[in-house]
Amino acid sequence: MNNERLIRFLNGTASQSEKEQVLKWLEQEDAREVFDEFLKETWQQSLPQDADPTDYSLLLDRIHETIQPNSNKRNSKRRWRLGPSLRVAASWLLLIGSIFFLMQGLRYEKPAPAPIAETTITKTTGPGEKLTLQMPDGTQITVNANSTLSFSSGFGKGDRIVQLQGEAYFSIAKNPALPFQLHTEKMITTALGTEFNAYARSERFALALTEGRVAVDAAKKRIELEPGQMATLYTEREPDALDVRPFDIDRTVGWKEGQLVLDRKPLKALLADLSSWYDVDMKIDPRLDLNARVIGTFRNKNLADVLTGLGFSMGFDFEINEKMVVIKKESL
């Protein structure tokens, strides 16, 4: 250990880095003996002028006791016998005055590293875009178009909570000690190991269970679903009514495989979905029957292909002008 660094440590002028280096060095097996020799040489080099009644040997033993408790009992035979003729010069006064800093330094505990602040991670999909995420716990999430999924950077450590706006399919890794929770604006779903589809857009919130069991908290109620059941909450009609009924898996989860399955869905609702999925505005002819029900399946089709098929069966023409879609009743 560098002597100048020891002096700076003793007189309180050492940097934080130097303090840590000295304290770490003092923990080593042979450091005390080297430290003793350093002090002894410093004392011997001084030229005493006046008698000094201070028992420096006792003081040194106290320092040892601070470094290693009970060390003075084991090493009492090694105490130096400093005769009355040995006195400390004026230059040593600075060193002795700095014993306080040594004692404080020996009690110093390296501060624990500051905990890493958790941040929120957000994943967003655009029109016609899907995203598959592999979470740290092994859970797999497929996010549908125009959706947002967010979770803490500490996901899987203290909790497993994600927030969803839009639609996503979840395949949950089992962990009974740390249940998985999905939060949407109107629902909280708790699961251990299971698979389900979640929908959370403006007027409709739904949870469709395909495998396992989940508990759904919504509308001031808690219900448990079995595979094949879907819980749905419509916010604009009976906001406190939670509807539970069977669902068609192809119709509900078909989007995951690039399928749009329609089973008597109102044209108005379908056009609203297409507007959201493809990020377009719809200008719809008021003469069109928007309550008409649509049946059909579209596989991996773009917006123009979907509207062509719908227009043929529902009796309308359309034009796509960048972000604007004009739908008008088919002329006879």
Short mmCIF file of N, CA and C in Angstrom, two decimals, residues 1 3 6 25-43 60 63-64 67-68 71 75 78 80:
data_model
loop_
_atom_site.label_atom_id
_atom_site.label_comp_id
_atom_site.label_asym_id
_atom_site.label_seq_id
_atom_site.Cartn_x
_atom_site.Cartn_y
_atom_site.Cartn_z
N MET A 1 0.84 -1.18 0.00
CA MET A 1 0.00 0.00 0.00
C MET A 1 0.89 1.24 0.00
N ASN A 3 2.48 4.65 0.90
CA ASN A 3 2.51 5.39 2.16
C ASN A 3 1.80 6.73 2.07
N LEU A 6 -1.77 6.25 2.55
CA LEU A 6 -2.12 6.02 3.95
C LEU A 6 -2.16 7.32 4.73
N TRP A 25 -7.72 -2.95 1.75
CA TRP A 25 -6.39 -3.47 2.02
C TRP A 25 -6.25 -3.92 3.47
N LEU A 26 -6.83 -3.13 4.40
CA LEU A 26 -6.75 -3.46 5.83
C LEU A 26 -7.42 -4.78 6.17
N GLU A 27 -8.33 -5.24 5.31
CA GLU A 27 -9.00 -6.52 5.55
C GLU A 27 -8.13 -7.71 5.20
N GLN A 28 -7.02 -7.49 4.50
CA GLN A 28 -6.15 -8.58 4.09
C GLN A 28 -5.38 -9.14 5.29
N GLU A 29 -4.93 -10.37 5.17
CA GLU A 29 -4.36 -11.10 6.30
C GLU A 29 -3.10 -10.43 6.87
N ASP A 30 -2.17 -10.00 6.02
CA ASP A 30 -0.90 -9.44 6.51
C ASP A 30 -0.89 -7.91 6.53
N ALA A 31 -2.05 -7.28 6.32
CA ALA A 31 -2.08 -5.82 6.24
C ALA A 31 -1.76 -5.17 7.58
N ARG A 32 -2.19 -5.76 8.69
CA ARG A 32 -1.97 -5.16 10.01
C ARG A 32 -0.49 -5.05 10.33
N GLU A 33 0.25 -6.10 10.01
CA GLU A 33 1.68 -6.07 10.30
C GLU A 33 2.38 -4.98 9.51
N VAL A 34 2.02 -4.84 8.25
CA VAL A 34 2.60 -3.78 7.42
C VAL A 34 2.20 -2.42 7.95
N PHE A 35 0.96 -2.31 8.37
CA PHE A 35 0.47 -1.05 8.92
C PHE A 35 1.21 -0.69 10.20
N ASP A 36 1.46 -1.70 11.07
CA ASP A 36 2.23 -1.47 12.30
C ASP A 36 3.62 -0.93 11.98
N GLU A 37 4.28 -1.54 11.00
CA GLU A 37 5.63 -1.11 10.64
C GLU A 37 5.62 0.31 10.10
N PHE A 38 4.59 0.63 9.36
CA PHE A 38 4.46 1.99 8.82
C PHE A 38 4.38 3.01 9.95
N LEU A 39 3.55 2.74 10.95
CA LEU A 39 3.43 3.65 12.09
C LEU A 39 4.72 3.72 12.90
N LYS A 40 5.34 2.57 13.08
CA LYS A 40 6.58 2.52 13.88
C LYS A 40 7.68 3.35 13.22
N GLU A 41 7.83 3.17 11.91
CA GLU A 41 8.86 3.92 11.19
C GLU A 41 8.58 5.42 11.24
N THR A 42 7.30 5.78 11.14
CA THR A 42 6.93 7.20 11.19
C THR A 42 7.29 7.80 12.54
N TRP A 43 7.00 7.04 13.60
CA TRP A 43 7.34 7.53 14.93
C TRP A 43 8.85 7.67 15.12
N LEU A 60 -2.77 2.31 19.66
CA LEU A 60 -2.63 1.42 18.51
C LEU A 60 -3.41 0.13 18.72
N ILE A 63 -6.92 0.69 17.92
CA ILE A 63 -7.13 0.68 16.47
C ILE A 63 -7.24 -0.76 15.97
N HIS A 64 -6.32 -1.61 16.49
CA HIS A 64 -6.38 -3.03 16.10
C HIS A 64 -7.71 -3.66 16.48
N ILE A 67 -10.19 -2.84 13.96
CA ILE A 67 -10.00 -3.59 12.71
C ILE A 67 -10.46 -5.02 12.88
N GLN A 68 -9.99 -5.67 13.98
CA GLN A 68 -10.34 -7.07 14.25
C GLN A 68 -10.62 -7.19 15.74
N SER A 71 -8.41 -8.66 18.83
CA SER A 71 -7.08 -8.90 18.31
C SER A 71 -6.01 -8.57 19.35
N ASN A 75 -2.68 -10.79 20.47
CA ASN A 75 -1.38 -10.28 20.09
C ASN A 75 -0.77 -9.37 21.14
N ARG A 78 2.92 -8.64 21.37
CA ARG A 78 3.56 -7.88 20.32
C ARG A 78 3.52 -6.39 20.60
N TRP A 80 4.47 -2.84 21.51
CA TRP A 80 5.78 -2.20 21.57
C TRP A 80 5.98 -1.56 22.94
#
